[in-house]
Structures are given as structure tokens and as C-alpha cells.
Coordinates of C-alpha atoms in Angstrom, one line a residue:
M527 CA 8.9 25.2 2.6
Q528 CA 5.7 23.2 1.9
K529 CA 5.6 21.5 -1.4
P530 CA 1.7 20.7 -2.1
I531 CA 1.9 19.8 -6.0
V532 CA 3.9 16.8 -7.5
N533 CA 3.9 17.5 -11.2
M534 CA 3.3 14.7 -13.5
E535 CA 3.6 17.2 -16.4
Q536 CA 4.1 21.1 -17.3
S537 CA 0.1 22.0 -16.6
K538 CA -2.4 22.9 -14.0
P539 CA -3.3 19.9 -12.2
N540 CA -6.3 18.4 -12.8
N541 CA -8.0 17.8 -9.3
Y542 CA -10.3 14.9 -10.1
Q543 CA -7.1 12.7 -11.0
T544 CA -6.3 14.0 -7.4
Y545 CA -9.5 12.3 -6.1
I546 CA -9.9 9.1 -8.4
L547 CA -5.9 8.9 -7.1
F548 CA -7.2 9.2 -3.2
F549 CA -10.2 6.7 -4.0
S550 CA -8.0 4.3 -5.4
W551 CA -5.8 4.1 -2.2
T552 CA -8.3 4.4 0.3
V553 CA -11.4 2.5 -1.6
G554 CA -10.7 -0.7 1.0
L555 CA -11.0 1.4 4.5
I556 CA -13.9 3.1 3.0
A557 CA -15.8 -0.1 1.8
V558 CA -15.4 -1.5 5.1
L559 CA -17.5 0.9 6.4
I560 CA -19.8 1.1 3.7
R561 CA -20.9 -2.4 3.7
L562 CA -22.6 -1.9 7.4
F563 CA -25.1 0.5 6.0
I564 CA -25.2 -0.9 2.0
K565 CA -24.3 -4.2 0.5
I566 CA -21.9 -2.6 -2.3
D567 CA -18.6 -3.6 -3.7
L568 CA -16.6 -0.1 -4.0
T569 CA -13.8 -1.6 -5.9
P570 CA -15.0 -2.2 -9.5
I571 CA -16.7 1.2 -9.7
I572 CA -13.3 2.8 -9.1
L573 CA -11.6 0.6 -11.4
V574 CA -14.1 1.6 -13.8
I575 CA -13.7 5.3 -13.5
A576 CA -9.6 5.1 -13.3
L577 CA -10.0 2.5 -16.8
V578 CA -12.3 5.8 -18.1
D579 CA -9.6 8.1 -17.5
I580 CA -6.9 5.9 -18.6
V581 CA -9.2 5.8 -22.0
F582 CA -9.9 9.4 -22.0
N583 CA -6.4 10.6 -21.9
L584 CA -4.9 7.7 -24.5
R585 CA -7.2 9.5 -27.3
R586 CA -5.6 12.9 -26.3
K587 CA -2.2 11.2 -26.2
N588 CA -1.5 12.4 -22.6
L589 CA 1.3 9.8 -22.0
K590 CA 5.2 10.2 -21.8
L591 CA 7.0 6.9 -21.4
N592 CA 11.3 6.4 -21.3
S593 CA 13.1 3.3 -21.6
L594 CA 13.1 2.8 -17.5
S595 CA 8.9 2.8 -18.1
Y596 CA 8.6 0.4 -20.8
K597 CA 11.3 -1.9 -18.7
V598 CA 9.6 -1.9 -15.5
I599 CA 5.7 -2.2 -17.5
T600 CA 7.3 -5.0 -19.5
L601 CA 8.6 -6.5 -16.3
V602 CA 4.9 -5.9 -14.2
L603 CA 3.3 -7.8 -17.7
I604 CA 5.8 -10.7 -17.7
F605 CA 5.1 -11.4 -13.9
Y606 CA 1.4 -11.5 -14.6
A607 CA 1.7 -13.8 -17.8
W608 CA 3.8 -16.3 -15.8
L609 CA 0.7 -15.9 -12.8
I610 CA -1.5 -16.9 -15.7
F611 CA 0.6 -19.7 -17.2
S612 CA 1.2 -21.3 -13.9
N613 CA -3.0 -22.0 -13.8
A614 CA -2.3 -24.8 -15.9
Y615 CA -0.7 -26.7 -13.1
S616 CA -2.2 -25.2 -10.2
P617 CA -4.4 -27.9 -7.9
S618 CA -6.8 -25.0 -7.0
L619 CA -10.3 -25.6 -9.3
T620 CA -11.9 -22.1 -9.2
Y621 CA -9.9 -19.7 -7.1
K622 CA -7.1 -19.5 -9.2
Y623 CA -9.3 -18.0 -11.7
D624 CA -10.5 -15.3 -9.3
K625 CA -6.8 -14.7 -8.0
T626 CA -6.1 -14.4 -12.0
L627 CA -8.8 -11.5 -12.2
F628 CA -8.1 -9.9 -8.7
F629 CA -4.6 -9.0 -10.3
L630 CA -5.7 -6.8 -13.0
A631 CA -6.5 -4.4 -10.1
N632 CA -2.8 -4.2 -9.7
I633 CA -2.1 -4.0 -12.9
I634 CA -4.8 -1.0 -13.7
F635 CA -3.8 1.1 -10.2
F636 CA -0.2 0.6 -11.1
L637 CA -0.7 2.3 -14.9
Y638 CA -2.6 5.0 -13.9
P639 CA -0.4 7.6 -12.6
F640 CA 1.3 7.4 -16.2
F641 CA -2.0 9.5 -17.7
I642 CA -2.2 12.1 -14.6
R643 CA -0.7 15.5 -15.3
K644 CA -0.3 16.7 -11.6
I645 CA -0.8 15.1 -8.4
N646 CA -2.1 17.7 -5.8
T647 CA -0.4 16.4 -2.9
D648 CA -2.0 19.2 -0.5
L649 CA -5.3 18.1 -1.6
L650 CA -4.4 14.2 -0.8
I651 CA -4.0 15.1 2.5
R652 CA -6.8 17.1 2.9
L653 CA -8.8 14.2 1.8
Y654 CA -7.4 12.1 4.4
C655 CA -8.1 14.9 6.6
I656 CA -11.5 15.2 6.0
I657 CA -12.2 11.3 5.4
I658 CA -10.0 9.2 6.6
L659 CA -9.4 10.6 10.4
P660 CA -13.4 10.8 11.1
L661 CA -13.4 7.4 9.9
S662 CA -10.7 5.8 11.7
A663 CA -11.6 7.8 14.9
Y664 CA -15.3 6.2 14.9
F665 CA -13.6 2.5 14.5
V666 CA -11.1 2.8 17.1
Y667 CA -14.3 4.5 19.4
M668 CA -16.7 1.4 18.5
N669 CA -13.8 -0.9 19.0
S670 CA -13.3 0.3 22.5
I671 CA -17.0 0.1 23.5
V672 CA -17.7 -2.9 21.3
W673 CA -18.1 -5.5 24.3
S674 CA -18.7 -3.5 27.0
V675 CA -22.3 -1.7 25.0
R676 CA -24.3 -3.9 23.8
S677 CA -26.6 -2.5 20.7
S678 CA -27.7 -3.3 17.5
S679 CA -24.9 -0.8 16.2
T680 CA -22.2 -2.7 18.3
E681 CA -23.6 -6.0 16.7
L682 CA -22.8 -4.5 13.3
F683 CA -19.8 -3.5 14.2
M684 CA -18.3 -7.0 15.1
N685 CA -18.4 -7.5 11.3
I686 CA -16.2 -5.3 10.1
R687 CA -13.8 -5.1 13.7
D688 CA -10.8 -7.6 12.3
A689 CA -10.5 -4.2 9.8
Y690 CA -8.4 -3.3 12.2
L691 CA -5.0 -3.3 9.2
V692 CA -7.0 -1.5 6.9
F693 CA -7.2 1.6 8.9
G694 CA -3.3 1.1 10.2
I695 CA -2.1 1.2 6.8
Q696 CA -4.4 4.4 5.8
L697 CA -3.2 6.4 9.1
G698 CA 0.7 5.3 8.5
I699 CA 0.3 6.7 5.1
L700 CA -1.2 10.0 6.4
F701 CA 1.6 10.2 9.1
L702 CA 4.3 10.2 6.6
L703 CA 2.9 12.6 4.4
L704 CA 1.9 14.6 7.1
L705 CA 5.7 14.2 8.4
Y706 CA 7.3 14.9 4.7
Y707 CA 5.6 18.0 4.3
K708 CA 6.0 19.4 7.7
K709 CA 2.3 19.5 8.4
N710 CA 0.8 20.8 11.7
I711 CA 2.0 18.7 14.9
I712 CA -1.8 18.5 15.8
L713 CA -2.9 16.8 13.3
K714 CA 0.6 14.3 13.6
V715 CA -0.2 13.7 16.9
I716 CA -3.8 13.1 16.0
T717 CA -3.0 10.7 13.7
F718 CA -0.3 9.1 15.7
S719 CA -2.7 8.8 18.6
L720 CA -5.4 7.1 16.2
L721 CA -2.9 4.6 14.6
L722 CA -1.9 3.7 18.2
A723 CA -5.2 3.0 19.2
S724 CA -6.2 1.1 16.0
G725 CA -3.9 -2.0 17.4
A726 CA -2.2 -2.3 13.9
R727 CA 0.9 -3.4 15.3
G728 CA 3.0 -3.7 11.6
P729 CA 1.9 -0.1 10.4
L730 CA 2.7 1.4 13.5
I731 CA 6.2 0.1 14.0
F732 CA 7.0 0.7 10.1
A733 CA 5.8 4.3 10.0
I734 CA 7.9 5.0 13.3
L735 CA 11.1 3.2 12.2
L736 CA 10.5 5.1 8.3
S737 CA 10.1 8.1 9.9
I738 CA 13.4 7.9 11.8
V739 CA 15.0 6.7 8.5
Y740 CA 13.7 9.6 6.5
L741 CA 14.3 12.4 9.4
I742 CA 18.4 11.0 9.7
S743 CA 18.2 11.0 6.0
Q744 CA 17.4 14.4 5.6
K745 CA 19.6 15.4 8.8
N746 CA 16.2 16.9 10.2
I747 CA 17.1 15.2 13.6
Q748 CA 20.3 17.6 14.1
S749 CA 18.8 20.4 12.7
I750 CA 15.6 20.4 14.8
S751 CA 15.1 24.2 15.8
P752 CA 13.9 25.0 19.9
K753 CA 10.6 26.0 18.3
I754 CA 9.8 22.8 17.3
I755 CA 11.2 21.2 20.1
L756 CA 9.2 23.6 22.8
R757 CA 5.9 23.0 20.5
T758 CA 6.4 19.0 20.9
I759 CA 7.1 19.4 24.6
F760 CA 3.9 21.4 25.0
A761 CA 1.8 18.5 22.8
M762 CA 3.0 15.7 24.9
V763 CA 2.3 17.7 28.1
G764 CA -1.0 18.7 26.7
L765 CA -1.7 15.0 25.8
F766 CA -0.9 13.6 29.3
F767 CA -3.4 15.7 30.9
I768 CA -6.0 15.1 28.6
Y769 CA -5.2 11.6 29.3
Y770 CA -5.1 12.3 33.3
L771 CA -8.3 13.5 33.2
N772 CA -10.1 11.2 30.9
A773 CA -8.1 7.9 32.2
N774 CA -10.6 5.6 32.3
K775 CA -12.1 6.7 28.8
L776 CA -9.3 6.5 26.9
G777 CA -7.9 3.8 28.6
A778 CA -10.4 1.5 26.7
L779 CA -9.2 3.4 23.3
L780 CA -6.1 1.8 23.9
E781 CA -6.9 -1.4 25.2
S782 CA -6.5 -3.0 21.8
T783 CA -3.3 -2.1 21.5
L784 CA -1.9 -2.8 24.9
R785 CA -3.4 -6.3 24.5
R786 CA -1.8 -7.0 21.3
F787 CA 1.7 -6.0 22.2
G788 CA 1.1 -7.5 25.2
S789 CA -0.3 -11.2 23.9
L790 CA 3.8 -10.5 21.7
V791 CA 5.6 -10.2 25.1
G792 CA 3.8 -13.0 26.5
G793 CA 4.2 -15.6 23.8
E794 CA 0.6 -16.1 23.3
D795 CA -0.1 -14.8 20.4
R796 CA -2.0 -16.8 18.1
S797 CA -2.0 -14.6 15.3
A798 CA 1.6 -14.7 14.9
L799 CA 2.2 -17.9 15.8
E800 CA -0.6 -18.8 13.0
R801 CA 1.4 -16.7 10.5
V802 CA 4.8 -18.9 11.5
Y803 CA 3.3 -22.0 10.4
R804 CA 2.2 -20.6 7.0
L805 CA 5.5 -19.1 6.7
N806 CA 7.5 -22.1 7.4
Y807 CA 5.3 -24.8 5.1
A808 CA 5.2 -22.1 2.2
F809 CA 8.8 -21.8 2.5
N810 CA 9.7 -25.3 3.0
Q811 CA 7.3 -27.1 0.8
P812 CA 8.6 -25.9 -2.7
F813 CA 12.1 -27.7 -1.7
E814 CA 10.2 -31.0 -1.8
K815 CA 10.5 -31.5 -5.8
L816 CA 12.4 -29.6 -8.8
S817 CA 9.4 -28.8 -10.2
T818 CA 7.9 -26.9 -7.6
F819 CA 11.4 -25.2 -6.2
L820 CA 11.7 -23.8 -10.2
F821 CA 8.0 -23.3 -10.8
G822 CA 6.1 -23.7 -7.8
N823 CA 2.9 -24.9 -7.2
G824 CA 0.9 -22.7 -9.6
N825 CA -1.4 -19.8 -9.0
G826 CA -3.6 -19.7 -6.0
S827 CA -2.4 -22.9 -4.8
F828 CA -1.6 -22.0 -1.3
G829 CA -5.1 -22.1 0.6
I830 CA -6.0 -25.8 -1.0
L831 CA -2.6 -27.2 0.1
Y832 CA -2.3 -25.4 3.4
E833 CA -5.7 -25.3 4.3
K834 CA -7.2 -28.3 2.1
F835 CA -9.9 -26.0 0.8
D836 CA -9.9 -23.9 -2.3
K837 CA -10.3 -20.7 -1.5
R838 CA -8.7 -17.3 -0.5
S839 CA -5.2 -18.0 1.6
Y840 CA -1.8 -16.5 1.5
P841 CA 1.6 -17.1 3.9
H842 CA 1.1 -13.3 4.8
N843 CA 4.6 -12.4 3.0
I844 CA 4.5 -11.6 -0.6
L845 CA 7.9 -13.2 -1.5
V846 CA 7.2 -16.3 0.0
E847 CA 3.7 -16.5 -1.6
C848 CA 5.6 -15.9 -5.0
F849 CA 8.1 -18.5 -4.1
F850 CA 5.3 -21.0 -3.2
E851 CA 3.1 -20.0 -6.1
L852 CA 5.0 -19.2 -8.8
G853 CA 8.8 -21.0 -8.0
L854 CA 12.0 -19.3 -8.4
V855 CA 11.1 -18.1 -12.0
G856 CA 8.5 -16.1 -10.7
L857 CA 10.5 -14.6 -7.3
A858 CA 13.0 -13.6 -9.8
I859 CA 10.8 -11.2 -11.9
F860 CA 9.2 -10.1 -8.8
L861 CA 12.6 -9.4 -7.2
I862 CA 14.2 -7.8 -10.6
L863 CA 10.7 -5.9 -10.6
F864 CA 11.2 -4.4 -6.8
L865 CA 14.9 -3.6 -7.2
S866 CA 14.2 -1.6 -10.6
I867 CA 11.8 0.5 -8.1
F868 CA 14.3 0.8 -5.3
R869 CA 17.3 2.1 -7.2
K870 CA 15.2 5.1 -8.3
I871 CA 13.9 6.0 -4.7
S872 CA 14.7 9.4 -3.9
F873 CA 13.3 11.3 -0.6
K874 CA 14.7 14.4 -1.7
E875 CA 12.3 14.2 -5.0
N876 CA 8.9 13.1 -3.8
V877 CA 7.2 11.5 -0.9
F878 CA 6.4 8.6 -2.9
G879 CA 9.8 6.4 -2.4
L880 CA 8.8 6.6 1.3
L881 CA 5.3 5.7 1.1
F882 CA 6.4 2.5 -1.5
L883 CA 8.7 1.4 1.0
F884 CA 5.8 1.8 3.7
A885 CA 3.7 -0.3 1.0
F886 CA 6.2 -2.8 0.8
V887 CA 7.5 -3.8 4.4
N888 CA 3.2 -3.8 5.1
A889 CA 2.9 -6.2 2.4
M890 CA 5.7 -8.2 3.7
K891 CA 4.4 -8.9 7.0
S892 CA 0.7 -8.9 5.9
S893 CA -0.4 -9.1 2.5
G894 CA -1.4 -11.4 -0.2
I895 CA 0.0 -10.5 -3.8
T896 CA -3.5 -9.8 -5.1
D897 CA -3.6 -6.4 -2.4
L898 CA -1.1 -4.8 -3.9
W899 CA -3.2 -2.2 -5.0
I900 CA -1.4 1.0 -3.1
L901 CA 2.1 -0.5 -3.9
F902 CA 1.7 -0.8 -7.4
S903 CA 0.0 2.4 -7.1
F904 CA 3.1 3.7 -5.6
M905 CA 5.4 2.1 -8.0
G906 CA 3.5 3.5 -10.8
V907 CA 3.9 7.2 -9.7
I908 CA 7.4 6.7 -9.0
I909 CA 8.3 5.5 -12.5
S910 CA 5.8 8.1 -14.1
L911 CA 7.6 10.9 -12.4
K912 CA 10.8 9.7 -14.0
A913 CA 9.5 9.5 -17.4
K914 CA 8.8 13.1 -17.1
Q915 CA 11.5 14.3 -15.4
G916 CA 13.1 15.8 -18.5
S917 CA 10.3 18.4 -18.9
L918 CA 10.4 19.0 -14.9
S919 CA 14.1 19.4 -14.7
S920 CA 13.9 23.2 -13.5
E921 CA 11.2 22.3 -10.9
K922 CA 12.8 19.3 -9.7
D923 CA 9.4 17.5 -9.7
L924 CA 7.9 19.8 -7.4
E925 CA 6.3 22.9 -7.7
G926 CA 6.0 25.0 -4.5

């Protein structure tokens, strides 16, 4: 049975809040394409909208917290306070202040789910299918022709073709939503195909692994009905014939993915090698002094120390970044925060534990700590659901 609404309270869902939640997750992807035509930053807009709704619900006293909520909120604020404190000894002159400001987005998106009455996941999935799938298809198509077709549109696209990771993460989220709620297999095939063609290796691998983990945890692999197996076979055969009849065109769509995976096998992947260099430096440098080992080099210090330039830069692993910039103290706070969330994950209760793990493993490969809006949002949803679990025990946090 499909379970389309995740209850945050015993009341009808405010769908406008689901819209805000959706755009808070996807604003990065949508902004990538909008900036091709309009020079506008959408992130502050969605932040302001979320803040206004928080204030509105605070005035109406629409907030329920328990001891776990207070604990996790306190840990988030302590981590942010330590980040601010580390500005005092950071060698960064300007970027540390930008990073301090940018991290506020994580906190706002973490807090917002506490003020949501209900999350209409059916609406979330529809929005993903209506907005994200077409945008992703456009991205994959343009990425396949950008080198062979010279026009003003392809020249413009060159400015955003490196945003494949943003598209991959969003497609991975949609695929896990479709899997969890047992949506139409055609939607799953389309989403997975776009994820494969996007060239986003990390999201593709992590989506596959977490899908397997989820299916095993639910014992769905042993209980798959013959009807589902038959539909899957027909879908795969149909895709094979489509590919066979359009091999030249579809081959171009997969070229980026094949090239990126081929570079890993061939040992010539510049991106992977650069990340190894960054991780090696960021992990080993703090051991040179007791002070840097305990307290780190300070917020925003990685760019100026590694690249000799005061700018946004990170080692592409949030735990190593915490250790390098905030030391053992900052890393310990973050790990306690993560473990507090991890212990409360249950695939049976809702989909957000699965989405949280997906966002976390991607952040361990490709993100900086100021880019964790989605991860912090999933954290907020998980903890806020636990806070309201008592009043929803008869429905087990889900409404069919």
C-alpha cells in the first residue's frame, strides 16, 4: 500500500509547506539552469520564505519538541558556535566570514521541518517528476551534443555542464522515493536512466547500494512477486530495443558516464587524483601541531593553506574538512550529532532515514560543510517526526 503523507501533526497537510520543502531541496539544481537566462540567486529567496513561515508558526505556537529535539538542536548550535569561535585563529581574511554566513542556511533548513504539519510525499514525488525529470533530461541531452553542435545555446550550456553532480543527487533522491513508495516502474526506469546518463558516479553508485540495503532490510528481494519480475523483464527488453534502434543517438547520451567510469578503470581520472591529494593533505596536516590537532586551522582555512588563495575550497569529505578546520573538538561534535540521528533511523517508519544516508554518503565524497542543506533538512525531518511520534502512534507517523 502506498503511503503518500508523512504526518508532522494530526491535521490536514499544508501543501504550501511541502512546496517550500521541495524547493529548499532542489533550489541548487533549479538555480543552475535559471542562471543561464536570469542573473538571480534563488537561495536567499527560499531561505526568506522558510524563515517567514517559521516566524508565522512560532506566533501560532505550532512547535512540538522532546528531549531528543532539544539535544540535537543544541548540538547543531554548539557546532556552529565552535565554527564561529575558530574564526579567531583562522588564517583566512575574508572567506571565513562568508562561510560563517553560508552555514546559517544549513541551520534554517534543519529547523524548518519542525514547523511543518504534514509532508505530502505524493506531492513531493509529483513535483520531482514534473520539474526535476524534464530539467535533468534537458541537461543530459545538452551534455550529449555540446561538443558536436556549435550554437549560442551550447556555448551558454558550457557554463553549467559541470553541475552533473547536482543533477545526480536529485535524481538519486527521486529514485529512492519511487522505490520506497513502490511507484510505477516506468518512472523508476526513466529516473535511473537519467541518473546513469548524467555522469554522476557517486550518486549512481550510492543509489544502487542503498536500494539493495533497503530491499534486503525489508526482505523485499525474497518476496518479489512474479508479476513484478515479468514487468521488469518487459521494461528491460523494451529499453534494449529502443537503444538498439537509436544506438547512435543514445550512445552520445551515455558517453559522459562511460568516459568518467572508464577514466577510473584506466587510472587517469584527474578529478579522483585531485581529491586524493586534497584528502591526504587535509588529514595529515593537522597532526603537525597539537593545537591544529585539537582545534584545527580555523574556519575557511583550507583554501588559503592548500591553494594559497583565500577562497571557497574543501577536501571533498565533510569529516576530514571538520578535522582540518575545526580540529578533533569540532569533529567530535559533528560525529555526536550524526550518531544521534543515525540511531533514530528506521526504514519502516518513513523514507527519510534512507534519504539521510544517501545525502550523507554523497557528502563524504563531494561536499563541503556549507553545502549540506539537504542533509540538514533530512535530519530535521527525522527528529521532528520523533518529537511528534507520541501523538501519531496510532498511525505510526504515516497515513495511507
